[in-house]
Amino acid sequence: MEAKTRKENKAELIVIGIALVAFVVGLVAHLAGASFANSDAFGYIAAPMPLVLGIIFLISYKVAAAAED
């Protein structure tokens, strides 16, 4: 088994941080959707959340892929 390099350790920490950000964004979107479910503002909050989470996951994937090189 190979030892991890500093680059791999740093990338793992960054990916964990990005995962926490994605969790918080999803949680906030869920709570905002629940509180605004009876108003027109719900669509403005809920509609872009899949795009925002997709961008966060893409960044996370790129960081993890760069660490493997």
Short mmCIF file of N, CA, C and O in Angstrom, two decimals:
data_model
loop_
_atom_site.label_atom_id
_atom_site.label_comp_id
_atom_site.label_asym_id
_atom_site.label_seq_id
_atom_site.Cartn_x
_atom_site.Cartn_y
_atom_site.Cartn_z
N MET A 1 0.84 -1.17 0.00
CA MET A 1 0.00 0.00 0.00
C MET A 1 0.89 1.24 0.00
O MET A 1 1.84 1.33 0.78
N GLU A 2 0.57 2.17 -0.86
CA GLU A 2 1.37 3.37 -0.99
C GLU A 2 0.96 4.42 0.03
O GLU A 2 -0.19 4.54 0.40
N ALA A 3 1.94 5.20 0.46
CA ALA A 3 1.64 6.31 1.37
C ALA A 3 1.05 7.46 0.58
O ALA A 3 1.37 7.67 -0.59
N LYS A 4 0.16 8.20 1.21
CA LYS A 4 -0.47 9.33 0.54
C LYS A 4 0.49 10.51 0.52
O LYS A 4 1.24 10.75 1.46
N THR A 5 0.42 11.25 -0.56
CA THR A 5 1.25 12.43 -0.68
C THR A 5 0.53 13.62 -0.06
O THR A 5 -0.65 13.56 0.27
N ARG A 6 1.28 14.70 0.09
CA ARG A 6 0.67 15.92 0.62
C ARG A 6 -0.43 16.43 -0.30
O ARG A 6 -1.44 16.93 0.16
N LYS A 7 -0.23 16.28 -1.59
CA LYS A 7 -1.23 16.72 -2.56
C LYS A 7 -2.53 15.96 -2.39
O LYS A 7 -3.61 16.54 -2.43
N GLU A 8 -2.43 14.65 -2.18
CA GLU A 8 -3.63 13.84 -1.98
C GLU A 8 -4.33 14.19 -0.67
O GLU A 8 -5.56 14.27 -0.62
N ASN A 9 -3.56 14.40 0.39
CA ASN A 9 -4.15 14.77 1.67
C ASN A 9 -4.87 16.12 1.57
O ASN A 9 -5.97 16.28 2.10
N LYS A 10 -4.24 17.07 0.92
CA LYS A 10 -4.84 18.39 0.76
C LYS A 10 -6.11 18.31 -0.08
O LYS A 10 -7.13 18.92 0.26
N ALA A 11 -6.08 17.52 -1.14
CA ALA A 11 -7.26 17.36 -1.99
C ALA A 11 -8.41 16.70 -1.22
O ALA A 11 -9.56 17.08 -1.40
N GLU A 12 -8.09 15.72 -0.37
CA GLU A 12 -9.13 15.08 0.42
C GLU A 12 -9.79 16.08 1.36
O GLU A 12 -11.02 16.08 1.52
N LEU A 13 -9.01 16.92 1.99
CA LEU A 13 -9.58 17.94 2.88
C LEU A 13 -10.44 18.93 2.11
O LEU A 13 -11.51 19.34 2.59
N ILE A 14 -10.00 19.31 0.93
CA ILE A 14 -10.78 20.24 0.11
C ILE A 14 -12.10 19.60 -0.31
O ILE A 14 -13.15 20.23 -0.25
N VAL A 15 -12.06 18.35 -0.72
CA VAL A 15 -13.28 17.65 -1.13
C VAL A 15 -14.24 17.50 0.05
O VAL A 15 -15.45 17.66 -0.11
N ILE A 16 -13.72 17.22 1.23
CA ILE A 16 -14.58 17.14 2.41
C ILE A 16 -15.22 18.49 2.70
O ILE A 16 -16.42 18.57 3.02
N GLY A 17 -14.45 19.56 2.58
CA GLY A 17 -15.01 20.91 2.76
C GLY A 17 -16.09 21.22 1.74
O GLY A 17 -17.14 21.79 2.08
N ILE A 18 -15.86 20.83 0.50
CA ILE A 18 -16.86 21.06 -0.55
C ILE A 18 -18.12 20.24 -0.27
O ILE A 18 -19.24 20.72 -0.48
N ALA A 19 -17.94 19.02 0.22
CA ALA A 19 -19.10 18.19 0.55
C ALA A 19 -19.92 18.83 1.68
O ALA A 19 -21.15 18.80 1.65
N LEU A 20 -19.25 19.41 2.65
CA LEU A 20 -19.96 20.10 3.72
C LEU A 20 -20.72 21.32 3.19
O LEU A 20 -21.85 21.57 3.61
N VAL A 21 -20.11 22.05 2.27
CA VAL A 21 -20.80 23.20 1.67
C VAL A 21 -22.03 22.72 0.90
O VAL A 21 -23.11 23.32 1.00
N ALA A 22 -21.90 21.63 0.16
CA ALA A 22 -23.04 21.09 -0.58
C ALA A 22 -24.16 20.66 0.37
O ALA A 22 -25.34 20.88 0.10
N PHE A 23 -23.79 20.06 1.49
CA PHE A 23 -24.78 19.65 2.48
C PHE A 23 -25.52 20.86 3.05
O PHE A 23 -26.74 20.86 3.15
N VAL A 24 -24.77 21.91 3.38
CA VAL A 24 -25.39 23.11 3.94
C VAL A 24 -26.30 23.78 2.91
O VAL A 24 -27.41 24.21 3.24
N VAL A 25 -25.86 23.85 1.66
CA VAL A 25 -26.69 24.45 0.60
C VAL A 25 -27.98 23.64 0.44
O VAL A 25 -29.08 24.22 0.35
N GLY A 26 -27.88 22.33 0.43
CA GLY A 26 -29.08 21.50 0.32
C GLY A 26 -30.00 21.65 1.52
O GLY A 26 -31.23 21.71 1.37
N LEU A 27 -29.43 21.73 2.71
CA LEU A 27 -30.23 21.90 3.92
C LEU A 27 -30.94 23.24 3.92
O LEU A 27 -32.14 23.32 4.23
N VAL A 28 -30.24 24.30 3.56
CA VAL A 28 -30.85 25.62 3.50
C VAL A 28 -31.95 25.66 2.45
O VAL A 28 -33.02 26.22 2.67
N ALA A 29 -31.70 25.04 1.31
CA ALA A 29 -32.73 25.01 0.26
C ALA A 29 -33.96 24.23 0.73
O ALA A 29 -35.09 24.63 0.46
N HIS A 30 -33.73 23.14 1.44
CA HIS A 30 -34.84 22.35 1.95
C HIS A 30 -35.66 23.15 2.96
O HIS A 30 -36.90 23.19 2.90
N LEU A 31 -34.99 23.81 3.88
CA LEU A 31 -35.70 24.60 4.89
C LEU A 31 -36.39 25.81 4.27
O LEU A 31 -37.51 26.15 4.66
N ALA A 32 -35.74 26.43 3.31
CA ALA A 32 -36.36 27.57 2.64
C ALA A 32 -37.59 27.11 1.85
O ALA A 32 -38.61 27.79 1.84
N GLY A 33 -37.48 25.97 1.21
CA GLY A 33 -38.62 25.43 0.47
C GLY A 33 -39.77 25.09 1.38
O GLY A 33 -40.94 25.33 1.06
N ALA A 34 -39.46 24.56 2.56
CA ALA A 34 -40.52 24.21 3.50
C ALA A 34 -41.19 25.45 4.07
O ALA A 34 -42.40 25.47 4.28
N SER A 35 -40.43 26.51 4.29
CA SER A 35 -41.03 27.70 4.89
C SER A 35 -41.75 28.56 3.85
O SER A 35 -42.66 29.31 4.21
N PHE A 36 -41.35 28.47 2.59
CA PHE A 36 -41.98 29.29 1.56
C PHE A 36 -42.92 28.48 0.66
O PHE A 36 -43.27 28.92 -0.42
N ALA A 37 -43.30 27.30 1.10
CA ALA A 37 -44.11 26.42 0.26
C ALA A 37 -45.45 27.03 -0.13
O ALA A 37 -45.99 26.69 -1.17
N ASN A 38 -45.94 27.94 0.66
CA ASN A 38 -47.24 28.53 0.38
C ASN A 38 -47.13 29.89 -0.31
O ASN A 38 -48.11 30.62 -0.39
N SER A 39 -45.95 30.24 -0.80
CA SER A 39 -45.80 31.54 -1.45
C SER A 39 -45.16 31.37 -2.83
O SER A 39 -44.64 30.31 -3.16
N ASP A 40 -45.18 32.42 -3.61
CA ASP A 40 -44.60 32.39 -4.95
C ASP A 40 -43.08 32.40 -4.93
O ASP A 40 -42.44 32.05 -5.91
N ALA A 41 -42.49 32.80 -3.82
CA ALA A 41 -41.03 32.88 -3.73
C ALA A 41 -40.38 31.50 -3.72
O ALA A 41 -39.18 31.38 -3.94
N PHE A 42 -41.16 30.46 -3.48
CA PHE A 42 -40.60 29.11 -3.41
C PHE A 42 -39.88 28.74 -4.70
O PHE A 42 -38.80 28.16 -4.67
N GLY A 43 -40.45 29.08 -5.83
CA GLY A 43 -39.84 28.75 -7.12
C GLY A 43 -38.50 29.42 -7.34
O GLY A 43 -37.60 28.84 -7.93
N TYR A 44 -38.36 30.64 -6.85
CA TYR A 44 -37.11 31.37 -7.02
C TYR A 44 -35.98 30.75 -6.20
O TYR A 44 -34.82 30.83 -6.57
N ILE A 45 -36.33 30.13 -5.09
CA ILE A 45 -35.31 29.51 -4.24
C ILE A 45 -35.04 28.07 -4.68
O ILE A 45 -33.90 27.64 -4.76
N ALA A 46 -36.09 27.34 -4.98
CA ALA A 46 -35.95 25.91 -5.26
C ALA A 46 -35.43 25.62 -6.66
O ALA A 46 -34.72 24.64 -6.86
N ALA A 47 -35.75 26.46 -7.63
CA ALA A 47 -35.39 26.16 -9.02
C ALA A 47 -33.89 26.07 -9.27
O ALA A 47 -33.44 25.13 -9.93
N PRO A 48 -33.05 26.98 -8.79
CA PRO A 48 -31.62 26.88 -9.12
C PRO A 48 -30.82 25.92 -8.25
O PRO A 48 -29.64 25.71 -8.51
N MET A 49 -31.41 25.29 -7.25
CA MET A 49 -30.64 24.44 -6.34
C MET A 49 -29.98 23.24 -7.03
O MET A 49 -28.83 22.96 -6.75
N PRO A 50 -30.65 22.52 -7.94
CA PRO A 50 -29.93 21.43 -8.62
C PRO A 50 -28.73 21.93 -9.42
O PRO A 50 -27.69 21.26 -9.45
N LEU A 51 -28.85 23.09 -10.03
CA LEU A 51 -27.71 23.65 -10.77
C LEU A 51 -26.57 24.02 -9.83
O LEU A 51 -25.41 23.70 -10.11
N VAL A 52 -26.89 24.66 -8.72
CA VAL A 52 -25.86 25.04 -7.75
C VAL A 52 -25.17 23.80 -7.21
O VAL A 52 -23.93 23.75 -7.14
N LEU A 53 -25.93 22.78 -6.83
CA LEU A 53 -25.32 21.56 -6.32
C LEU A 53 -24.51 20.84 -7.40
O LEU A 53 -23.46 20.27 -7.12
N GLY A 54 -24.99 20.86 -8.63
CA GLY A 54 -24.22 20.27 -9.74
C GLY A 54 -22.88 20.94 -9.93
O GLY A 54 -21.86 20.28 -10.16
N ILE A 55 -22.85 22.26 -9.85
CA ILE A 55 -21.60 23.01 -9.98
C ILE A 55 -20.65 22.68 -8.83
O ILE A 55 -19.45 22.47 -9.03
N ILE A 56 -21.20 22.58 -7.62
CA ILE A 56 -20.38 22.23 -6.45
C ILE A 56 -19.78 20.84 -6.63
O ILE A 56 -18.59 20.62 -6.38
N PHE A 57 -20.59 19.88 -7.08
CA PHE A 57 -20.09 18.52 -7.28
C PHE A 57 -19.06 18.45 -8.41
O PHE A 57 -18.10 17.69 -8.34
N LEU A 58 -19.24 19.24 -9.45
CA LEU A 58 -18.27 19.27 -10.55
C LEU A 58 -16.92 19.80 -10.05
O LEU A 58 -15.87 19.24 -10.40
N ILE A 59 -16.94 20.84 -9.26
CA ILE A 59 -15.70 21.38 -8.69
C ILE A 59 -15.03 20.32 -7.81
O ILE A 59 -13.81 20.13 -7.89
N SER A 60 -15.82 19.63 -7.02
CA SER A 60 -15.28 18.58 -6.16
C SER A 60 -14.63 17.47 -6.98
O SER A 60 -13.55 16.98 -6.65
N TYR A 61 -15.28 17.07 -8.06
CA TYR A 61 -14.74 16.03 -8.93
C TYR A 61 -13.42 16.47 -9.56
O TYR A 61 -12.46 15.70 -9.61
N LYS A 62 -13.36 17.71 -10.02
CA LYS A 62 -12.14 18.22 -10.65
C LYS A 62 -10.98 18.26 -9.64
O LYS A 62 -9.84 17.92 -9.98
N VAL A 63 -11.26 18.66 -8.41
CA VAL A 63 -10.22 18.70 -7.37
C VAL A 63 -9.72 17.29 -7.08
O VAL A 63 -8.52 17.05 -6.99
N ALA A 64 -10.64 16.34 -6.95
CA ALA A 64 -10.24 14.96 -6.66
C ALA A 64 -9.46 14.35 -7.83
O ALA A 64 -8.50 13.63 -7.61
N ALA A 65 -9.88 14.65 -9.05
CA ALA A 65 -9.19 14.10 -10.22
C ALA A 65 -7.78 14.70 -10.35
O ALA A 65 -6.85 14.00 -10.75
N ALA A 66 -7.64 15.97 -9.99
CA ALA A 66 -6.33 16.60 -10.09
C ALA A 66 -5.36 16.01 -9.07
O ALA A 66 -4.15 15.98 -9.30
N ALA A 67 -5.86 15.52 -7.94
CA ALA A 67 -4.99 14.95 -6.92
C ALA A 67 -4.44 13.59 -7.32
O ALA A 67 -3.41 13.17 -6.80
N GLU A 68 -5.11 12.91 -8.22
CA GLU A 68 -4.66 11.58 -8.64
C GLU A 68 -3.49 11.62 -9.60
O GLU A 68 -2.80 10.62 -9.77
N ASP A 69 -3.30 12.74 -10.25
CA ASP A 69 -2.19 12.85 -11.22
C ASP A 69 -0.84 12.89 -10.57
O ASP A 69 -0.63 13.31 -9.51
#
